[in-house]
Amino acid sequence: VTHELKTPLTNIRMYIEMLEQGIAATPEREQEYLKILNSESARLSGLINNVLELAKLEKKQRHFHMQEGDLTEILTEVQGIMDQKLKQEGFDRVVQVPDLPSVSYDRDVLIQVIINLIDNSIKFGRKSAAKKITIKADIADRQLRITVSDTGPGIPRRDLKKIFEDFYRVDNDLTRLTGGTGIGLALVKKFIVAMGGSVYAANNEGPGCTITILLPFQGT
């Protein structure tokens, strides 16, 4: 974890030094450096937030504020946060959500869960020929079902049930290149279980995998 925190911090310091020394000789190059600083600071913030959230959950200090809400509002918030990054990385984003009745969830937690899943798809799918992330939601068997699908490399079959364990990372060339802490998906599972739900992963028939979230639904 500390290694992963050092990486964006080192990059931030390096680009600040280059700006201070006037190495960015043109306004265009300066803007390019500022974009990198913004991206790396957001990455650092996300890593720190995941570590803090995991610590709170482990110590049972994370309080959940369950309330009735419209899932569309959650997804609108997620799009506002993630669409610029998706565009920069060259990903298409598709949201297929019909009109759904209000369901009970912790708003901030569910937003963080979906952002973590999108971030994961971006990280492992940025070298894929097709870059597409699809978010769907419906009611099935009296549960709210949310799926986040991508067109990335998928997950080795032996690791499908392990990827939600604390600090677990698939051992292959791709994960060694991308880095990571093994916290993101573990945090997703802990959040969803704490809200009374479940989560699992499955590979698609075509490229990529799908993460499915199931939350209890008490409506009619």
mmCIF file of C-alpha atoms in Angstrom:
data_model
loop_
_atom_site.group_PDB
_atom_site.id
_atom_site.type_symbol
_atom_site.label_atom_id
_atom_site.label_comp_id
_atom_site.label_asym_id
_atom_site.label_seq_id
_atom_site.Cartn_x
_atom_site.Cartn_y
_atom_site.Cartn_z
ATOM 1 C CA VAL A 1 0.000 0.000 0.000
ATOM 2 C CA THR A 2 2.755 2.449 0.921
ATOM 3 C CA HIS A 3 4.483 1.721 -2.396
ATOM 4 C CA GLU A 4 1.294 2.515 -4.313
ATOM 5 C CA LEU A 5 0.901 5.775 -2.348
ATOM 6 C CA LYS A 6 4.471 6.812 -3.152
ATOM 7 C CA THR A 7 4.042 6.467 -6.925
ATOM 8 C CA PRO A 8 1.524 9.291 -7.558
ATOM 9 C CA LEU A 9 3.193 11.456 -4.885
ATOM 10 C CA THR A 10 6.556 11.089 -6.631
ATOM 11 C CA ASN A 11 4.977 12.044 -9.968
ATOM 12 C CA ILE A 12 3.269 15.075 -8.419
ATOM 13 C CA ARG A 13 6.549 16.341 -6.953
ATOM 14 C CA MET A 14 8.381 15.748 -10.241
ATOM 15 C CA TYR A 15 5.903 17.719 -12.359
ATOM 16 C CA ILE A 16 5.748 20.561 -9.815
ATOM 17 C CA GLU A 17 9.552 20.817 -9.963
ATOM 18 C CA MET A 18 9.455 20.903 -13.787
ATOM 19 C CA LEU A 19 6.871 23.692 -13.680
ATOM 20 C CA GLU A 20 8.958 25.644 -11.157
ATOM 21 C CA GLN A 21 12.061 25.269 -13.354
ATOM 22 C CA GLY A 22 10.215 26.477 -16.458
ATOM 23 C CA ILE A 23 10.684 23.208 -18.352
ATOM 24 C CA ALA A 24 7.111 23.544 -19.640
ATOM 25 C CA ALA A 25 8.164 26.125 -22.224
ATOM 26 C CA THR A 26 4.751 26.584 -23.848
ATOM 27 C CA PRO A 27 1.222 27.137 -22.472
ATOM 28 C CA GLU A 28 0.175 23.876 -24.131
ATOM 29 C CA ARG A 29 2.900 21.895 -22.370
ATOM 30 C CA GLU A 30 2.045 23.619 -19.095
ATOM 31 C CA GLN A 31 -1.585 22.580 -19.452
ATOM 32 C CA GLU A 32 -0.452 19.018 -20.162
ATOM 33 C CA TYR A 33 1.568 18.990 -16.929
ATOM 34 C CA LEU A 34 -1.354 20.436 -14.964
ATOM 35 C CA LYS A 35 -3.652 17.713 -16.289
ATOM 36 C CA ILE A 36 -1.172 15.069 -15.128
ATOM 37 C CA LEU A 37 -0.972 16.736 -11.708
ATOM 38 C CA ASN A 38 -4.754 16.736 -11.457
ATOM 39 C CA SER A 39 -4.976 13.069 -12.473
ATOM 40 C CA GLU A 40 -2.219 11.943 -10.086
ATOM 41 C CA SER A 41 -3.626 13.945 -7.153
ATOM 42 C CA ALA A 42 -7.066 12.371 -7.753
ATOM 43 C CA ARG A 43 -5.388 8.941 -7.855
ATOM 44 C CA LEU A 44 -3.574 9.644 -4.577
ATOM 45 C CA SER A 45 -6.775 10.900 -2.958
ATOM 46 C CA GLY A 46 -8.630 7.766 -4.056
ATOM 47 C CA LEU A 47 -5.933 5.462 -2.656
ATOM 48 C CA ILE A 48 -5.881 7.265 0.697
ATOM 49 C CA ASN A 49 -9.670 7.264 0.890
ATOM 50 C CA ASN A 50 -9.791 3.494 0.255
ATOM 51 C CA VAL A 51 -7.224 2.838 2.987
ATOM 52 C CA LEU A 52 -9.104 5.024 5.489
ATOM 53 C CA GLU A 53 -12.440 3.421 4.645
ATOM 54 C CA LEU A 54 -10.991 -0.067 5.022
ATOM 55 C CA ALA A 55 -9.544 0.871 8.423
ATOM 56 C CA LYS A 56 -12.923 2.228 9.590
ATOM 57 C CA LEU A 57 -14.688 -0.940 8.496
ATOM 58 C CA GLU A 58 -12.140 -3.171 10.206
ATOM 59 C CA LYS A 59 -12.565 -1.210 13.447
ATOM 60 C CA LYS A 60 -16.357 -1.136 13.014
ATOM 61 C CA GLN A 61 -16.250 2.655 13.042
ATOM 62 C CA ARG A 62 -17.924 3.141 9.656
ATOM 63 C CA HIS A 63 -21.503 4.287 10.157
ATOM 64 C CA PHE A 64 -23.999 3.764 7.352
ATOM 65 C CA HIS A 65 -26.775 6.228 6.609
ATOM 66 C CA MET A 66 -29.405 4.179 4.845
ATOM 67 C CA GLN A 67 -32.128 6.128 3.085
ATOM 68 C CA GLU A 68 -34.679 5.631 0.353
ATOM 69 C CA GLY A 69 -33.504 7.011 -2.955
ATOM 70 C CA ASP A 70 -33.602 6.895 -6.724
ATOM 71 C CA LEU A 71 -30.736 4.981 -8.321
ATOM 72 C CA THR A 72 -30.805 7.353 -11.310
ATOM 73 C CA GLU A 73 -29.587 10.173 -9.071
ATOM 74 C CA ILE A 74 -26.648 8.004 -7.940
ATOM 75 C CA LEU A 75 -25.634 7.186 -11.508
ATOM 76 C CA THR A 76 -25.917 10.835 -12.557
ATOM 77 C CA GLU A 77 -23.488 11.731 -9.763
ATOM 78 C CA VAL A 78 -21.102 8.956 -10.818
ATOM 79 C CA GLN A 79 -21.178 10.128 -14.431
ATOM 80 C CA GLY A 80 -20.378 13.677 -13.371
ATOM 81 C CA ILE A 81 -17.338 12.437 -11.460
ATOM 82 C CA MET A 82 -16.050 9.842 -13.938
ATOM 83 C CA ASP A 83 -17.002 10.956 -17.457
ATOM 84 C CA GLN A 84 -13.971 13.224 -17.946
ATOM 85 C CA LYS A 85 -11.588 10.438 -16.932
ATOM 86 C CA LEU A 86 -13.416 7.953 -19.171
ATOM 87 C CA LYS A 87 -13.112 10.382 -22.069
ATOM 88 C CA GLN A 88 -9.401 10.966 -21.446
ATOM 89 C CA GLU A 89 -8.776 7.214 -21.357
ATOM 90 C CA GLY A 90 -10.800 6.638 -24.542
ATOM 91 C CA PHE A 91 -13.626 4.617 -22.977
ATOM 92 C CA ASP A 92 -17.237 4.561 -24.117
ATOM 93 C CA ARG A 93 -19.736 4.585 -21.270
ATOM 94 C CA VAL A 94 -23.213 3.087 -21.591
ATOM 95 C CA VAL A 95 -25.899 3.319 -18.889
ATOM 96 C CA GLN A 96 -29.024 1.173 -19.266
ATOM 97 C CA VAL A 97 -31.316 1.799 -16.309
ATOM 98 C CA PRO A 98 -35.125 1.727 -16.604
ATOM 99 C CA ASP A 99 -37.408 3.608 -14.240
ATOM 100 C CA LEU A 100 -36.994 1.858 -10.915
ATOM 101 C CA PRO A 101 -38.798 2.317 -7.599
ATOM 102 C CA SER A 102 -36.935 3.870 -4.669
ATOM 103 C CA VAL A 103 -34.553 1.548 -2.857
ATOM 104 C CA SER A 104 -32.628 1.793 0.422
ATOM 105 C CA TYR A 105 -28.880 2.481 0.350
ATOM 106 C CA ASP A 106 -26.140 4.694 1.740
ATOM 107 C CA ARG A 107 -25.762 7.282 -1.003
ATOM 108 C CA ASP A 108 -22.062 8.115 -0.558
ATOM 109 C CA VAL A 109 -21.130 4.458 -0.155
ATOM 110 C CA LEU A 110 -22.935 3.330 -3.307
ATOM 111 C CA ILE A 111 -21.331 6.141 -5.306
ATOM 112 C CA GLN A 112 -17.887 5.066 -4.060
ATOM 113 C CA VAL A 113 -18.624 1.410 -4.875
ATOM 114 C CA ILE A 114 -19.558 2.143 -8.491
ATOM 115 C CA ILE A 115 -16.602 4.519 -8.926
ATOM 116 C CA ASN A 116 -14.244 1.823 -7.602
ATOM 117 C CA LEU A 117 -15.623 -0.664 -10.130
ATOM 118 C CA ILE A 118 -15.277 1.801 -13.019
ATOM 119 C CA ASP A 119 -11.732 2.677 -11.931
ATOM 120 C CA ASN A 120 -10.863 -1.011 -11.901
ATOM 121 C CA SER A 121 -12.218 -1.493 -15.423
ATOM 122 C CA ILE A 122 -10.235 1.502 -16.665
ATOM 123 C CA LYS A 123 -7.001 0.350 -15.029
ATOM 124 C CA PHE A 124 -7.065 -3.152 -16.497
ATOM 125 C CA GLY A 125 -8.794 -2.341 -19.781
ATOM 126 C CA ARG A 126 -6.814 0.637 -21.048
ATOM 127 C CA LYS A 127 -4.730 -1.592 -23.364
ATOM 128 C CA SER A 128 -7.749 -3.464 -24.769
ATOM 129 C CA ALA A 129 -8.753 -3.128 -28.417
ATOM 130 C CA ALA A 130 -12.311 -2.204 -27.418
ATOM 131 C CA LYS A 131 -12.878 0.124 -24.452
ATOM 132 C CA LYS A 132 -16.419 0.084 -23.206
ATOM 133 C CA ILE A 133 -18.012 0.096 -19.750
ATOM 134 C CA THR A 134 -21.706 -0.697 -19.402
ATOM 135 C CA ILE A 135 -23.767 -0.074 -16.268
ATOM 136 C CA LYS A 136 -27.168 -1.729 -15.954
ATOM 137 C CA ALA A 137 -29.741 -1.997 -13.177
ATOM 138 C CA ASP A 138 -33.033 -3.814 -12.659
ATOM 139 C CA ILE A 139 -35.114 -5.609 -10.040
ATOM 140 C CA ALA A 140 -34.663 -9.397 -9.970
ATOM 141 C CA ASP A 141 -35.935 -11.868 -7.344
ATOM 142 C CA ARG A 142 -36.836 -9.003 -5.008
ATOM 143 C CA GLN A 143 -33.322 -7.596 -5.189
ATOM 144 C CA LEU A 144 -31.863 -4.520 -6.818
ATOM 145 C CA ARG A 145 -29.308 -5.791 -9.319
ATOM 146 C CA ILE A 146 -26.558 -3.471 -10.550
ATOM 147 C CA THR A 147 -23.993 -4.702 -13.068
ATOM 148 C CA VAL A 148 -20.797 -3.067 -14.256
ATOM 149 C CA SER A 149 -19.425 -4.774 -17.377
ATOM 150 C CA ASP A 150 -16.267 -4.060 -19.335
ATOM 151 C CA THR A 151 -14.437 -5.310 -22.422
ATOM 152 C CA GLY A 152 -11.078 -5.803 -20.745
ATOM 153 C CA PRO A 153 -8.942 -8.935 -20.310
ATOM 154 C CA GLY A 154 -11.326 -10.640 -17.864
ATOM 155 C CA ILE A 155 -10.329 -12.498 -14.704
ATOM 156 C CA PRO A 156 -8.605 -15.914 -14.566
ATOM 157 C CA ARG A 157 -11.225 -18.464 -13.558
ATOM 158 C CA ARG A 158 -9.269 -19.578 -10.494
ATOM 159 C CA ASP A 159 -9.318 -16.003 -9.159
ATOM 160 C CA LEU A 160 -13.000 -15.126 -9.645
ATOM 161 C CA LYS A 161 -13.919 -15.867 -6.022
ATOM 162 C CA LYS A 162 -10.699 -14.494 -4.552
ATOM 163 C CA ILE A 163 -10.591 -10.987 -6.008
ATOM 164 C CA PHE A 164 -12.790 -9.596 -3.209
ATOM 165 C CA GLU A 165 -10.385 -10.716 -0.477
ATOM 166 C CA ASP A 166 -8.318 -8.091 1.354
ATOM 167 C CA PHE A 167 -5.143 -7.161 -0.558
ATOM 168 C CA TYR A 168 -5.621 -10.012 -3.062
ATOM 169 C CA ARG A 169 -4.254 -9.347 -6.527
ATOM 170 C CA VAL A 170 -4.336 -11.651 -9.541
ATOM 171 C CA ASP A 171 -0.807 -12.845 -10.221
ATOM 172 C CA ASN A 172 -0.150 -12.228 -13.901
ATOM 173 C CA ASP A 173 1.840 -9.902 -16.176
ATOM 174 C CA LEU A 174 -0.994 -7.363 -16.434
ATOM 175 C CA THR A 175 -1.378 -6.813 -12.691
ATOM 176 C CA ARG A 176 2.386 -6.544 -12.282
ATOM 177 C CA LEU A 177 2.393 -3.752 -14.852
ATOM 178 C CA THR A 178 -0.650 -1.870 -13.543
ATOM 179 C CA GLY A 179 0.188 -2.027 -9.838
ATOM 180 C CA GLY A 180 -2.533 -1.659 -7.230
ATOM 181 C CA THR A 181 -3.214 -2.341 -3.572
ATOM 182 C CA GLY A 182 -5.852 -5.083 -3.677
ATOM 183 C CA ILE A 183 -8.104 -2.834 -1.603
ATOM 184 C CA GLY A 184 -10.645 -1.574 -4.160
ATOM 185 C CA LEU A 185 -12.686 -4.744 -4.712
ATOM 186 C CA ALA A 186 -12.315 -5.845 -1.083
ATOM 187 C CA LEU A 187 -13.817 -2.511 -0.078
ATOM 188 C CA VAL A 188 -16.647 -2.965 -2.581
ATOM 189 C CA LYS A 189 -17.601 -6.304 -1.023
ATOM 190 C CA LYS A 190 -17.389 -5.018 2.557
ATOM 191 C CA PHE A 191 -19.604 -2.043 1.709
ATOM 192 C CA ILE A 192 -22.219 -4.124 -0.100
ATOM 193 C CA VAL A 193 -22.328 -6.817 2.590
ATOM 194 C CA ALA A 194 -22.703 -4.124 5.249
ATOM 195 C CA MET A 195 -25.779 -2.858 3.371
ATOM 196 C CA GLY A 196 -27.254 -6.363 3.423
ATOM 197 C CA GLY A 197 -26.304 -7.318 -0.114
ATOM 198 C CA SER A 198 -23.844 -9.485 -2.022
ATOM 199 C CA VAL A 199 -21.421 -9.126 -4.923
ATOM 200 C CA TYR A 200 -19.799 -11.538 -7.359
ATOM 201 C CA ALA A 201 -17.735 -11.536 -10.542
ATOM 202 C CA ALA A 202 -18.122 -13.487 -13.783
ATOM 203 C CA ASN A 203 -16.380 -13.399 -17.132
ATOM 204 C CA ASN A 204 -18.426 -12.410 -20.163
ATOM 205 C CA GLU A 205 -19.026 -14.700 -23.119
ATOM 206 C CA GLY A 206 -17.029 -12.190 -25.118
ATOM 207 C CA PRO A 207 -14.160 -10.054 -23.818
ATOM 208 C CA GLY A 208 -14.192 -8.648 -20.304
ATOM 209 C CA CYS A 209 -15.983 -9.395 -17.072
ATOM 210 C CA THR A 210 -19.075 -8.290 -15.162
ATOM 211 C CA ILE A 211 -19.329 -7.389 -11.495
ATOM 212 C CA THR A 212 -22.850 -7.901 -10.142
ATOM 213 C CA ILE A 213 -24.154 -6.176 -7.021
ATOM 214 C CA LEU A 214 -27.337 -7.400 -5.332
ATOM 215 C CA LEU A 215 -29.065 -5.256 -2.702
ATOM 216 C CA PRO A 216 -32.264 -6.130 -0.806
ATOM 217 C CA PHE A 217 -35.430 -4.564 -2.194
ATOM 218 C CA GLN A 218 -38.538 -4.275 -0.048
ATOM 219 C CA GLY A 219 -40.870 -2.697 -2.587
ATOM 220 C CA THR A 220 -43.833 -4.219 -4.399
#
